[in-house]
Short mmCIF file of the C-alpha atoms (twelve columns), coordinates in Angstrom:
data_MODEL
# 
_entry.id   MODEL 
# 
loop_
_atom_site.group_PDB 
_atom_site.id 
_atom_site.type_symbol 
_atom_site.label_atom_id 
_atom_site.label_alt_id 
_atom_site.label_comp_id 
_atom_site.label_asym_id 
_atom_site.label_seq_id 
_atom_site.Cartn_x 
_atom_site.Cartn_y 
_atom_site.Cartn_z 
_atom_site.pdbx_PDB_model_num 
ATOM 1   C CA . MET A 1   0.001   -0.547 -0.119  1 
ATOM 2   C CA . ASN A 2   1.337   3.653  -0.959  1 
ATOM 3   C CA . ASP A 3   1.883   5.508  2.324   1 
ATOM 4   C CA . GLN A 4   3.199   8.470  0.241   1 
ATOM 5   C CA . MET A 5   1.057   11.729 0.323   1 
ATOM 6   C CA . MET A 6   0.934   14.850 -1.644  1 
ATOM 7   C CA . LYS A 7   -1.055  18.097 -1.956  1 
ATOM 8   C CA . ALA A 8   -4.300  18.211 -3.411  1 
ATOM 9   C CA . VAL A 9   -7.386  20.980 -3.431  1 
ATOM 10  C CA . LEU A 10  -10.563 19.439 -1.627  1 
ATOM 11  C CA . PHE A 11  -13.493 20.643 -0.205  1 
ATOM 12  C CA . ASP A 12  -15.799 19.306 2.508   1 
ATOM 13  C CA . ARG A 13  -18.875 20.960 1.864   1 
ATOM 14  C CA . TYR A 14  -20.947 22.173 -1.376  1 
ATOM 15  C CA . GLY A 15  -20.868 26.083 -1.357  1 
ATOM 16  C CA . GLY A 16  -18.500 29.076 -2.841  1 
ATOM 17  C CA . PRO A 17  -14.921 28.970 -3.647  1 
ATOM 18  C CA . GLU A 18  -14.214 29.582 -0.008  1 
ATOM 19  C CA . GLU A 19  -14.731 26.029 0.419   1 
ATOM 20  C CA . LEU A 20  -11.857 25.144 -1.092  1 
ATOM 21  C CA . TYR A 21  -8.395  24.433 0.351   1 
ATOM 22  C CA . VAL A 22  -5.375  22.498 0.063   1 
ATOM 23  C CA . GLY A 23  -5.042  19.362 1.913   1 
ATOM 24  C CA . ARG A 24  -2.835  16.143 1.875   1 
ATOM 25  C CA . VAL A 25  -4.162  13.032 0.541   1 
ATOM 26  C CA . PRO A 26  -2.282  9.584  -0.577  1 
ATOM 27  C CA . ARG A 27  -0.443  9.545  -3.922  1 
ATOM 28  C CA . PRO A 28  -1.895  7.481  -6.308  1 
ATOM 29  C CA . GLU A 29  0.015   4.563  -7.792  1 
ATOM 30  C CA . PRO A 30  -0.861  3.469  -11.481 1 
ATOM 31  C CA . ALA A 31  -2.675  0.656  -12.224 1 
ATOM 32  C CA . HIS A 32  -2.682  -1.619 -15.228 1 
ATOM 33  C CA . GLY A 33  -2.801  0.610  -18.332 1 
ATOM 34  C CA . GLU A 34  -2.605  4.047  -16.266 1 
ATOM 35  C CA . VAL A 35  0.060   6.411  -16.111 1 
ATOM 36  C CA . LEU A 36  1.303   8.717  -12.861 1 
ATOM 37  C CA . VAL A 37  1.725   11.943 -14.188 1 
ATOM 38  C CA . LYS A 38  3.574   14.937 -11.620 1 
ATOM 39  C CA . VAL A 39  1.203   17.592 -12.328 1 
ATOM 40  C CA . HIS A 40  2.497   21.174 -13.532 1 
ATOM 41  C CA . ALA A 41  -0.598  23.054 -14.101 1 
ATOM 42  C CA . PHE A 42  -4.070  22.662 -14.720 1 
ATOM 43  C CA . SER A 43  -6.947  24.937 -15.927 1 
ATOM 44  C CA . VAL A 44  -10.258 25.977 -14.045 1 
ATOM 45  C CA . ASN A 45  -13.547 24.546 -16.017 1 
ATOM 46  C CA . GLY A 46  -17.001 25.934 -15.160 1 
ATOM 47  C CA . GLY A 47  -18.335 22.412 -14.643 1 
ATOM 48  C CA . GLU A 48  -16.241 21.836 -11.646 1 
ATOM 49  C CA . LEU A 49  -17.560 25.165 -10.449 1 
ATOM 50  C CA . SER A 50  -21.017 23.852 -10.834 1 
ATOM 51  C CA . ALA A 51  -19.861 20.404 -8.739  1 
ATOM 52  C CA . ARG A 52  -18.367 22.115 -6.360  1 
ATOM 53  C CA . ALA A 53  -21.455 24.799 -5.616  1 
ATOM 54  C CA . GLY A 54  -23.645 21.476 -5.549  1 
ATOM 55  C CA . ARG A 55  -25.718 22.059 -8.716  1 
ATOM 56  C CA . ILE A 56  -25.034 18.662 -10.023 1 
ATOM 57  C CA . ARG A 57  -25.085 16.447 -6.763  1 
ATOM 58  C CA . LEU A 58  -27.144 14.117 -8.177  1 
ATOM 59  C CA . LEU A 59  -23.958 13.137 -9.975  1 
ATOM 60  C CA . THR A 60  -21.445 13.934 -7.364  1 
ATOM 61  C CA . GLY A 61  -22.956 12.383 -4.192  1 
ATOM 62  C CA . ARG A 62  -22.472 13.313 -0.630  1 
ATOM 63  C CA . LYS A 63  -19.544 11.568 -0.066  1 
ATOM 64  C CA . PHE A 64  -16.687 14.146 1.485   1 
ATOM 65  C CA . PRO A 65  -13.847 15.365 0.762   1 
ATOM 66  C CA . GLN A 66  -14.087 15.978 -2.978  1 
ATOM 67  C CA . ARG A 67  -12.127 17.246 -5.511  1 
ATOM 68  C CA . VAL A 68  -11.884 19.669 -8.045  1 
ATOM 69  C CA . GLY A 69  -9.641  19.665 -11.786 1 
ATOM 70  C CA . LEU A 70  -10.273 18.297 -14.761 1 
ATOM 71  C CA . ASP A 71  -7.779  18.584 -16.964 1 
ATOM 72  C CA . PHE A 72  -3.823  18.814 -16.599 1 
ATOM 73  C CA . THR A 73  -0.435  18.923 -18.080 1 
ATOM 74  C CA . GLY A 74  2.820   17.170 -16.575 1 
ATOM 75  C CA . GLU A 75  5.701   14.949 -16.811 1 
ATOM 76  C CA . VAL A 76  4.789   11.237 -16.663 1 
ATOM 77  C CA . ALA A 77  6.645   9.801  -13.073 1 
ATOM 78  C CA . ALA A 78  5.870   6.176  -13.468 1 
ATOM 79  C CA . LEU A 79  4.185   3.712  -16.054 1 
ATOM 80  C CA . GLY A 80  1.620   0.757  -15.165 1 
ATOM 81  C CA . ALA A 81  1.845   -2.434 -16.286 1 
ATOM 82  C CA . GLY A 82  1.282   -2.877 -19.900 1 
ATOM 83  C CA . VAL A 83  1.971   0.634  -20.758 1 
ATOM 84  C CA . THR A 84  4.389   0.907  -23.326 1 
ATOM 85  C CA . ARG A 85  3.786   4.220  -25.542 1 
ATOM 86  C CA . LEU A 86  4.834   6.638  -23.092 1 
ATOM 87  C CA . ALA A 87  8.195   7.058  -20.761 1 
ATOM 88  C CA . ALA A 88  9.211   8.299  -17.754 1 
ATOM 89  C CA . GLY A 89  9.937   12.034 -18.151 1 
ATOM 90  C CA . ASP A 90  7.529   12.397 -21.149 1 
ATOM 91  C CA . ARG A 91  5.588   15.716 -21.343 1 
ATOM 92  C CA . VAL A 92  2.261   14.921 -21.324 1 
ATOM 93  C CA . TRP A 93  -1.382  16.427 -21.380 1 
ATOM 94  C CA . GLY A 94  -4.644  15.203 -20.538 1 
ATOM 95  C CA . VAL A 95  -8.270  15.042 -19.209 1 
ATOM 96  C CA . MET A 96  -9.584  13.023 -16.300 1 
ATOM 97  C CA . GLY A 97  -12.246 11.395 -18.223 1 
ATOM 98  C CA . ARG A 98  -15.712 10.434 -17.213 1 
ATOM 99  C CA . THR A 99  -14.927 7.695  -15.205 1 
ATOM 100 C CA . SER A 100 -12.336 9.179  -13.157 1 
ATOM 101 C CA . GLY A 101 -14.151 12.234 -12.247 1 
ATOM 102 C CA . PHE A 102 -12.575 15.448 -10.839 1 
ATOM 103 C CA . GLY A 103 -9.237  15.481 -9.296  1 
ATOM 104 C CA . SER A 104 -6.104  16.836 -11.398 1 
ATOM 105 C CA . ALA A 105 -5.806  19.848 -8.765  1 
ATOM 106 C CA . ALA A 106 -3.324  17.905 -7.196  1 
ATOM 107 C CA . GLU A 107 0.534   17.298 -7.270  1 
ATOM 108 C CA . TYR A 108 -0.002  13.672 -9.269  1 
ATOM 109 C CA . VAL A 109 -2.656  12.138 -10.620 1 
ATOM 110 C CA . SER A 110 -3.127  8.548  -12.128 1 
ATOM 111 C CA . VAL A 111 -5.092  8.012  -15.395 1 
ATOM 112 C CA . PRO A 112 -5.715  5.560  -18.071 1 
ATOM 113 C CA . ALA A 113 -2.984  6.021  -20.732 1 
ATOM 114 C CA . GLU A 114 -5.355  6.082  -23.480 1 
ATOM 115 C CA . ARG A 115 -6.532  9.456  -21.696 1 
ATOM 116 C CA . VAL A 116 -2.739  10.917 -22.424 1 
ATOM 117 C CA . GLY A 117 -1.153  12.476 -24.860 1 
ATOM 118 C CA . LEU A 118 2.262   14.074 -25.751 1 
ATOM 119 C CA . VAL A 119 2.835   17.849 -25.469 1 
ATOM 120 C CA . PRO A 120 4.137   19.396 -28.374 1 
ATOM 121 C CA . ASP A 121 7.896   20.470 -28.326 1 
ATOM 122 C CA . GLY A 122 8.797   23.725 -26.955 1 
ATOM 123 C CA . LEU A 123 5.136   24.370 -25.880 1 
ATOM 124 C CA . ASP A 124 5.531   25.722 -22.008 1 
ATOM 125 C CA . LEU A 125 3.405   23.255 -19.737 1 
ATOM 126 C CA . VAL A 126 1.546   26.279 -17.834 1 
ATOM 127 C CA . GLU A 127 0.494   27.580 -21.303 1 
ATOM 128 C CA . ALA A 128 -0.248  24.093 -22.254 1 
ATOM 129 C CA . ALA A 129 -2.699  23.590 -19.582 1 
ATOM 130 C CA . SER A 130 -5.187  26.096 -21.491 1 
ATOM 131 C CA . LEU A 131 -5.517  23.745 -24.251 1 
ATOM 132 C CA . PRO A 132 -7.164  20.232 -23.242 1 
ATOM 133 C CA . VAL A 133 -10.382 21.697 -23.369 1 
ATOM 134 C CA . ALA A 134 -10.018 22.656 -26.804 1 
ATOM 135 C CA . THR A 135 -10.552 18.893 -27.743 1 
ATOM 136 C CA . THR A 136 -14.004 19.932 -26.987 1 
ATOM 137 C CA . ALA A 137 -14.161 22.503 -29.636 1 
ATOM 138 C CA . VAL A 138 -12.451 20.060 -32.470 1 
ATOM 139 C CA . THR A 139 -15.307 17.342 -31.614 1 
ATOM 140 C CA . ALA A 140 -18.042 20.001 -31.688 1 
ATOM 141 C CA . LEU A 141 -17.074 21.635 -34.933 1 
ATOM 142 C CA . ARG A 142 -15.347 18.801 -36.984 1 
ATOM 143 C CA . ASP A 143 -17.024 15.724 -35.766 1 
ATOM 144 C CA . LYS A 144 -20.612 16.620 -34.287 1 
ATOM 145 C CA . ALA A 145 -21.563 19.744 -36.885 1 
ATOM 146 C CA . GLY A 146 -19.477 18.769 -39.618 1 
ATOM 147 C CA . LEU A 147 -18.408 22.291 -40.165 1 
ATOM 148 C CA . ARG A 148 -17.566 22.916 -43.641 1 
ATOM 149 C CA . PRO A 149 -15.865 26.082 -45.655 1 
ATOM 150 C CA . GLY A 150 -17.961 28.750 -46.337 1 
ATOM 151 C CA . GLU A 151 -20.525 28.211 -43.711 1 
ATOM 152 C CA . ARG A 152 -21.505 30.678 -41.196 1 
ATOM 153 C CA . LEU A 153 -20.863 30.108 -37.492 1 
ATOM 154 C CA . LEU A 154 -21.940 31.181 -34.635 1 
ATOM 155 C CA . VAL A 155 -19.811 31.121 -30.971 1 
ATOM 156 C CA . ARG A 156 -21.587 31.996 -27.680 1 
ATOM 157 C CA . GLY A 157 -18.970 32.513 -25.138 1 
ATOM 158 C CA . ALA A 158 -16.300 33.039 -27.547 1 
ATOM 159 C CA . ALA A 159 -13.754 34.497 -24.940 1 
ATOM 160 C CA . GLY A 160 -14.107 31.324 -22.999 1 
ATOM 161 C CA . GLY A 161 -11.814 28.302 -22.795 1 
ATOM 162 C CA . VAL A 162 -13.931 26.418 -25.353 1 
ATOM 163 C CA . GLY A 163 -15.256 29.424 -27.130 1 
ATOM 164 C CA . ASN A 164 -11.582 30.840 -27.981 1 
ATOM 165 C CA . ALA A 165 -10.542 27.616 -29.299 1 
ATOM 166 C CA . ALA A 166 -13.762 27.471 -31.448 1 
ATOM 167 C CA . VAL A 167 -13.042 31.139 -32.683 1 
ATOM 168 C CA . GLN A 168 -9.594  29.854 -34.087 1 
ATOM 169 C CA . LEU A 169 -10.663 26.310 -35.589 1 
ATOM 170 C CA . GLY A 170 -13.595 28.049 -37.208 1 
ATOM 171 C CA . ARG A 171 -11.221 30.057 -39.418 1 
ATOM 172 C CA . VAL A 172 -9.033  27.158 -39.778 1 
ATOM 173 C CA . TYR A 173 -11.881 25.015 -41.113 1 
ATOM 174 C CA . GLY A 174 -12.596 27.754 -43.581 1 
ATOM 175 C CA . ALA A 175 -15.923 29.037 -41.836 1 
ATOM 176 C CA . GLU A 176 -17.048 32.795 -41.364 1 
ATOM 177 C CA . VAL A 177 -17.173 33.340 -37.909 1 
ATOM 178 C CA . THR A 178 -19.066 35.569 -35.671 1 
ATOM 179 C CA . GLY A 179 -18.251 35.884 -31.828 1 
ATOM 180 C CA . LEU A 180 -20.674 36.644 -29.081 1 
ATOM 181 C CA . ALA A 181 -18.913 38.173 -25.596 1 
ATOM 182 C CA . ARG A 182 -18.823 40.681 -23.211 1 
ATOM 183 C CA . ALA A 183 -17.922 44.302 -24.628 1 
ATOM 184 C CA . ALA A 184 -14.764 44.121 -22.641 1 
ATOM 185 C CA . ASN A 185 -13.478 40.854 -24.617 1 
ATOM 186 C CA . LEU A 186 -14.546 41.810 -28.105 1 
ATOM 187 C CA . ASP A 187 -10.841 43.218 -29.116 1 
ATOM 188 C CA . PHE A 188 -9.712  39.834 -27.686 1 
ATOM 189 C CA . VAL A 189 -12.092 37.612 -29.669 1 
ATOM 190 C CA . ARG A 190 -11.375 39.727 -32.706 1 
ATOM 191 C CA . GLY A 191 -7.760  38.808 -32.230 1 
ATOM 192 C CA . LEU A 192 -8.450  35.220 -32.249 1 
ATOM 193 C CA . GLY A 193 -9.339  35.799 -35.825 1 
ATOM 194 C CA . ALA A 194 -13.138 35.972 -35.514 1 
ATOM 195 C CA . HIS A 195 -14.965 38.133 -38.664 1 
ATOM 196 C CA . GLU A 196 -17.265 39.573 -36.419 1 
ATOM 197 C CA . ALA A 197 -17.161 40.461 -32.626 1 
ATOM 198 C CA . VAL A 198 -20.618 41.247 -30.881 1 
ATOM 199 C CA . ASP A 199 -21.424 42.306 -27.476 1 
ATOM 200 C CA . HIS A 200 -23.906 39.951 -26.278 1 
ATOM 201 C CA . ARG A 201 -25.762 42.322 -24.266 1 
ATOM 202 C CA . SER A 202 -26.227 44.990 -26.668 1 
ATOM 203 C CA . VAL A 203 -28.130 42.889 -29.341 1 
ATOM 204 C CA . ARG A 204 -31.164 40.892 -29.949 1 
ATOM 205 C CA . PRO A 205 -30.404 37.117 -31.425 1 
ATOM 206 C CA . ALA A 206 -32.808 38.013 -34.152 1 
ATOM 207 C CA . ASP A 207 -30.747 41.071 -35.453 1 
ATOM 208 C CA . LEU A 208 -27.399 38.513 -35.353 1 
ATOM 209 C CA . GLY A 209 -28.843 36.960 -38.881 1 
ATOM 210 C CA . ARG A 210 -28.928 33.279 -39.840 1 
ATOM 211 C CA . PHE A 211 -26.410 30.704 -39.375 1 
ATOM 212 C CA . ASP A 212 -25.180 27.244 -40.649 1 
ATOM 213 C CA . VAL A 213 -23.563 26.122 -37.234 1 
ATOM 214 C CA . ILE A 214 -24.151 27.483 -33.818 1 
ATOM 215 C CA . LEU A 215 -21.860 26.311 -31.006 1 
ATOM 216 C CA . ASP A 216 -23.232 27.252 -27.552 1 
ATOM 217 C CA . THR A 217 -20.780 26.979 -24.427 1 
ATOM 218 C CA . VAL A 218 -23.626 29.249 -22.378 1 
ATOM 219 C CA . GLY A 219 -26.929 26.847 -22.113 1 
ATOM 220 C CA . THR A 220 -29.480 29.357 -21.699 1 
ATOM 221 C CA . ASP A 221 -32.055 30.420 -24.410 1 
ATOM 222 C CA . LEU A 222 -31.206 27.438 -26.596 1 
ATOM 223 C CA . ARG A 223 -34.562 27.532 -28.181 1 
ATOM 224 C CA . THR A 224 -33.984 31.177 -29.299 1 
ATOM 225 C CA . PHE A 225 -30.658 30.852 -30.829 1 
ATOM 226 C CA . ARG A 226 -31.655 27.262 -32.420 1 
ATOM 227 C CA . GLY A 227 -34.180 29.796 -34.179 1 
ATOM 228 C CA . LEU A 228 -31.398 31.460 -35.961 1 
ATOM 229 C CA . LEU A 229 -29.993 28.183 -37.770 1 
ATOM 230 C CA . ASN A 230 -30.604 28.317 -41.600 1 
ATOM 231 C CA . PRO A 231 -32.485 24.851 -43.083 1 
ATOM 232 C CA . GLY A 232 -30.208 21.998 -42.641 1 
ATOM 233 C CA . GLY A 233 -28.086 24.201 -39.718 1 
ATOM 234 C CA . ARG A 234 -26.534 22.094 -36.817 1 
ATOM 235 C CA . MET A 235 -26.314 23.299 -33.119 1 
ATOM 236 C CA . VAL A 236 -23.991 21.874 -30.851 1 
ATOM 237 C CA . ALA A 237 -24.478 22.722 -27.281 1 
ATOM 238 C CA . ILE A 238 -21.766 21.940 -24.308 1 
ATOM 239 C CA . ALA A 239 -23.794 23.513 -21.493 1 
ATOM 240 C CA . PHE A 240 -27.072 23.537 -19.862 1 
ATOM 241 C CA . ASP A 241 -29.249 25.872 -18.142 1 
ATOM 242 C CA . LEU A 242 -28.238 25.537 -14.456 1 
ATOM 243 C CA . GLU A 243 -31.486 27.132 -13.120 1 
ATOM 244 C CA . LYS A 244 -33.281 25.040 -15.022 1 
ATOM 245 C CA . VAL A 245 -31.979 21.678 -15.279 1 
ATOM 246 C CA . VAL A 246 -35.100 19.397 -16.060 1 
ATOM 247 C CA . SER A 247 -36.273 21.640 -18.882 1 
ATOM 248 C CA . SER A 248 -33.126 22.506 -20.533 1 
ATOM 249 C CA . LEU A 249 -32.041 18.813 -20.971 1 
ATOM 250 C CA . GLY A 250 -35.621 17.890 -21.881 1 
ATOM 251 C CA . TYR A 251 -35.579 20.286 -24.248 1 
ATOM 252 C CA . ILE A 252 -31.986 19.234 -25.700 1 
ATOM 253 C CA . ALA A 253 -33.381 15.661 -25.853 1 
ATOM 254 C CA . ALA A 254 -36.390 16.418 -27.506 1 
ATOM 255 C CA . SER A 255 -34.719 18.453 -29.894 1 
ATOM 256 C CA . ALA A 256 -32.113 16.121 -30.857 1 
ATOM 257 C CA . VAL A 257 -34.714 13.821 -32.226 1 
ATOM 258 C CA . HIS A 258 -37.239 16.075 -33.747 1 
ATOM 259 C CA . GLY A 259 -36.663 18.861 -36.092 1 
ATOM 260 C CA . ARG A 260 -35.003 19.851 -39.200 1 
ATOM 261 C CA . SER A 261 -32.480 21.534 -36.937 1 
ATOM 262 C CA . ARG A 262 -31.357 19.208 -34.221 1 
ATOM 263 C CA . VAL A 263 -29.534 20.149 -30.888 1 
ATOM 264 C CA . ARG A 264 -26.464 17.948 -30.546 1 
ATOM 265 C CA . PHE A 265 -25.093 18.018 -26.907 1 
ATOM 266 C CA . PHE A 266 -21.964 16.174 -25.557 1 
ATOM 267 C CA . SER A 267 -19.334 16.428 -23.071 1 
ATOM 268 C CA . GLY A 268 -15.750 16.022 -23.625 1 
ATOM 269 C CA . ASN A 269 -14.142 12.704 -22.894 1 
ATOM 270 C CA . PRO A 270 -10.966 12.920 -25.252 1 
ATOM 271 C CA . THR A 271 -8.854  10.260 -26.064 1 
ATOM 272 C CA . GLN A 272 -4.999  9.702  -27.173 1 
ATOM 273 C CA . ALA A 273 -5.891  10.224 -30.682 1 
ATOM 274 C CA . LEU A 274 -8.029  13.539 -30.267 1 
ATOM 275 C CA . LEU A 275 -5.173  14.844 -28.018 1 
ATOM 276 C CA . ASP A 276 -2.992  13.905 -30.956 1 
ATOM 277 C CA . ASP A 277 -5.082  16.132 -33.254 1 
ATOM 278 C CA . LEU A 278 -5.098  19.195 -30.844 1 
ATOM 279 C CA . GLY A 279 -0.870  18.944 -30.911 1 
ATOM 280 C CA . ARG A 280 -1.274  18.951 -34.711 1 
ATOM 281 C CA . HIS A 281 -3.161  22.195 -34.645 1 
ATOM 282 C CA . VAL A 282 -0.584  23.574 -32.219 1 
ATOM 283 C CA . ILE A 283 2.427   22.322 -34.054 1 
ATOM 284 C CA . ASP A 284 1.035   23.790 -37.494 1 
ATOM 285 C CA . LYS A 285 0.259   26.887 -35.587 1 
ATOM 286 C CA . GLU A 286 -3.630  26.990 -36.105 1 
ATOM 287 C CA . LEU A 287 -4.554  27.067 -32.493 1 
ATOM 288 C CA . SER A 288 -2.806  28.853 -29.900 1 
ATOM 289 C CA . PRO A 289 -2.806  28.811 -26.001 1 
ATOM 290 C CA . ALA A 290 -4.715  31.647 -24.485 1 
ATOM 291 C CA . VAL A 291 -4.084  32.174 -20.762 1 
ATOM 292 C CA . ASP A 292 -5.743  34.635 -18.734 1 
ATOM 293 C CA . THR A 293 -3.982  34.589 -15.294 1 
ATOM 294 C CA . VAL A 294 -2.029  32.114 -13.907 1 
ATOM 295 C CA . PHE A 295 -2.625  31.276 -9.970  1 
ATOM 296 C CA . SER A 296 -0.750  29.070 -7.527  1 
ATOM 297 C CA . LEU A 297 -2.241  25.846 -6.226  1 
ATOM 298 C CA . GLU A 298 -2.649  27.400 -2.833  1 
ATOM 299 C CA . GLU A 299 -4.783  30.306 -4.845  1 
ATOM 300 C CA . THR A 300 -7.133  27.650 -6.705  1 
ATOM 301 C CA . ALA A 301 -10.099 29.372 -4.647  1 
ATOM 302 C CA . ALA A 302 -9.136  32.527 -6.148  1 
ATOM 303 C CA . ALA A 303 -9.218  31.047 -9.579  1 
ATOM 304 C CA . HIS A 304 -12.881 29.639 -8.956  1 
ATOM 305 C CA . ARG A 305 -14.261 33.054 -7.585  1 
ATOM 306 C CA . ALA A 306 -12.320 34.824 -11.159 1 
ATOM 307 C CA . LEU A 307 -14.027 32.655 -13.374 1 
ATOM 308 C CA . GLU A 308 -17.458 33.002 -11.558 1 
ATOM 309 C CA . ALA A 309 -16.939 36.372 -11.914 1 
ATOM 310 C CA . GLY A 310 -17.052 36.248 -15.564 1 
ATOM 311 C CA . GLY A 311 -14.823 38.270 -18.043 1 
ATOM 312 C CA . VAL A 312 -12.494 35.515 -18.649 1 
ATOM 313 C CA . GLN A 313 -10.054 36.043 -21.890 1 
ATOM 314 C CA . GLY A 314 -9.013  32.510 -22.605 1 
ATOM 315 C CA . LYS A 315 -8.374  29.951 -19.181 1 
ATOM 316 C CA . TYR A 316 -7.430  30.665 -15.955 1 
ATOM 317 C CA . VAL A 317 -4.764  28.432 -15.087 1 
ATOM 318 C CA . VAL A 318 -3.353  26.884 -11.630 1 
ATOM 319 C CA . SER A 319 0.737   26.207 -11.585 1 
ATOM 320 C CA . VAL A 320 1.274   23.342 -9.362  1 
ATOM 321 C CA . VAL A 321 4.979   23.140 -9.209  1 
ATOM 322 C CA . ASP A 322 7.279   25.695 -7.571  1 
ATOM 323 C CA . VAL A 323 9.388   28.138 -9.356  1 
ATOM 324 C CA . ASP A 324 12.654  26.073 -8.639  1 
ATOM 325 C CA . GLU A 325 11.131  22.929 -10.247 1 
ATOM 326 C CA . GLY A 326 11.454  24.344 -13.486 1 
ATOM 327 C CA . VAL A 327 8.920   23.722 -16.082 1 
ATOM 328 C CA . GLY A 328 6.093   26.727 -16.557 1 
ATOM 329 C CA . ALA A 329 5.802   27.565 -12.480 1 
ATOM 330 C CA . ALA A 330 4.210   30.268 -11.414 1 
ATOM 331 C CA . SER A 331 6.220   33.179 -9.723  1 
ATOM 332 C CA . GLY A 332 5.692   34.901 -6.767  1 
ATOM 333 C CA . ASP A 333 2.412   35.198 -4.475  1 
ATOM 334 C CA . GLN A 334 0.390   36.849 -7.085  1 
ATOM 335 C CA . PRO A 335 -1.608  35.791 -10.004 1 
ATOM 336 C CA . ARG A 336 0.413   35.912 -13.212 1 
ATOM 337 C CA . SER A 337 -1.762  37.718 -15.932 1 
ATOM 338 C CA . ARG A 338 -1.232  37.857 -19.622 1 
# 
């Protein structure tokens, strides 16, 4: 039995960011087919904010302490039996996966090797932590929507983690991209490559025109935005209305079956192949990391608070390693901004 301990971000009851604290838990050992990763950084995602607040407690249950952290970058520390593709010291990134749940906000994480990919050479591991979530944008636009050159694409939440990647990839796939975001983020969205950036608070949806594909990262007013689709249009939703969970999910389910313009809903669960696709986009300079601010592990609660406040440009990233440990460490006691 492994009696080595590590730091991890925990919470003992549902609530606000103030419930988060850095505690000590047993360091995992890699099982058969798993890889142990020394975590260098992870990003903060909307889904874990909802989990921490107890909005999805039917899924997360009432057993505490619970953990946070969905994605990660780091270095391979050890291999479980049967893993031959990777080697100790490899720089990797990945996502915990649906069966593993949250938990990457820690010094080490053990995950199935199929959930891990190699980070492109030269990419800083802290900056790289903003990108695993971009696999959701790849799946949404390429695989679910089948976005084609010349089509008109609308991205709701265009300045966020998935949204900023979708804007960049929409251009790569040859679409005409419109991004909806806060007024303060419009220049950022244009800099990502959007043909048009619109303040979502200053325009009625009906005035935006018609679209062939809509990627919705917000989850509210899905019926309204679905009405903007051209005949044969496709809408992909990666969020639902947390204030109206039952009706929102019911609408998504019904629209996936009925009507010409269906809503596709999915949650990201990338494999090595998809992470490798992501790496190729980075190597080809088609996708760049977008890091708003870097926090230390002890500042994870502040990162959650910042994401809840809104206005993020890209991703909030938490650096786990200390300054003297090398790759991609945050410096000082203050968050590092772009």
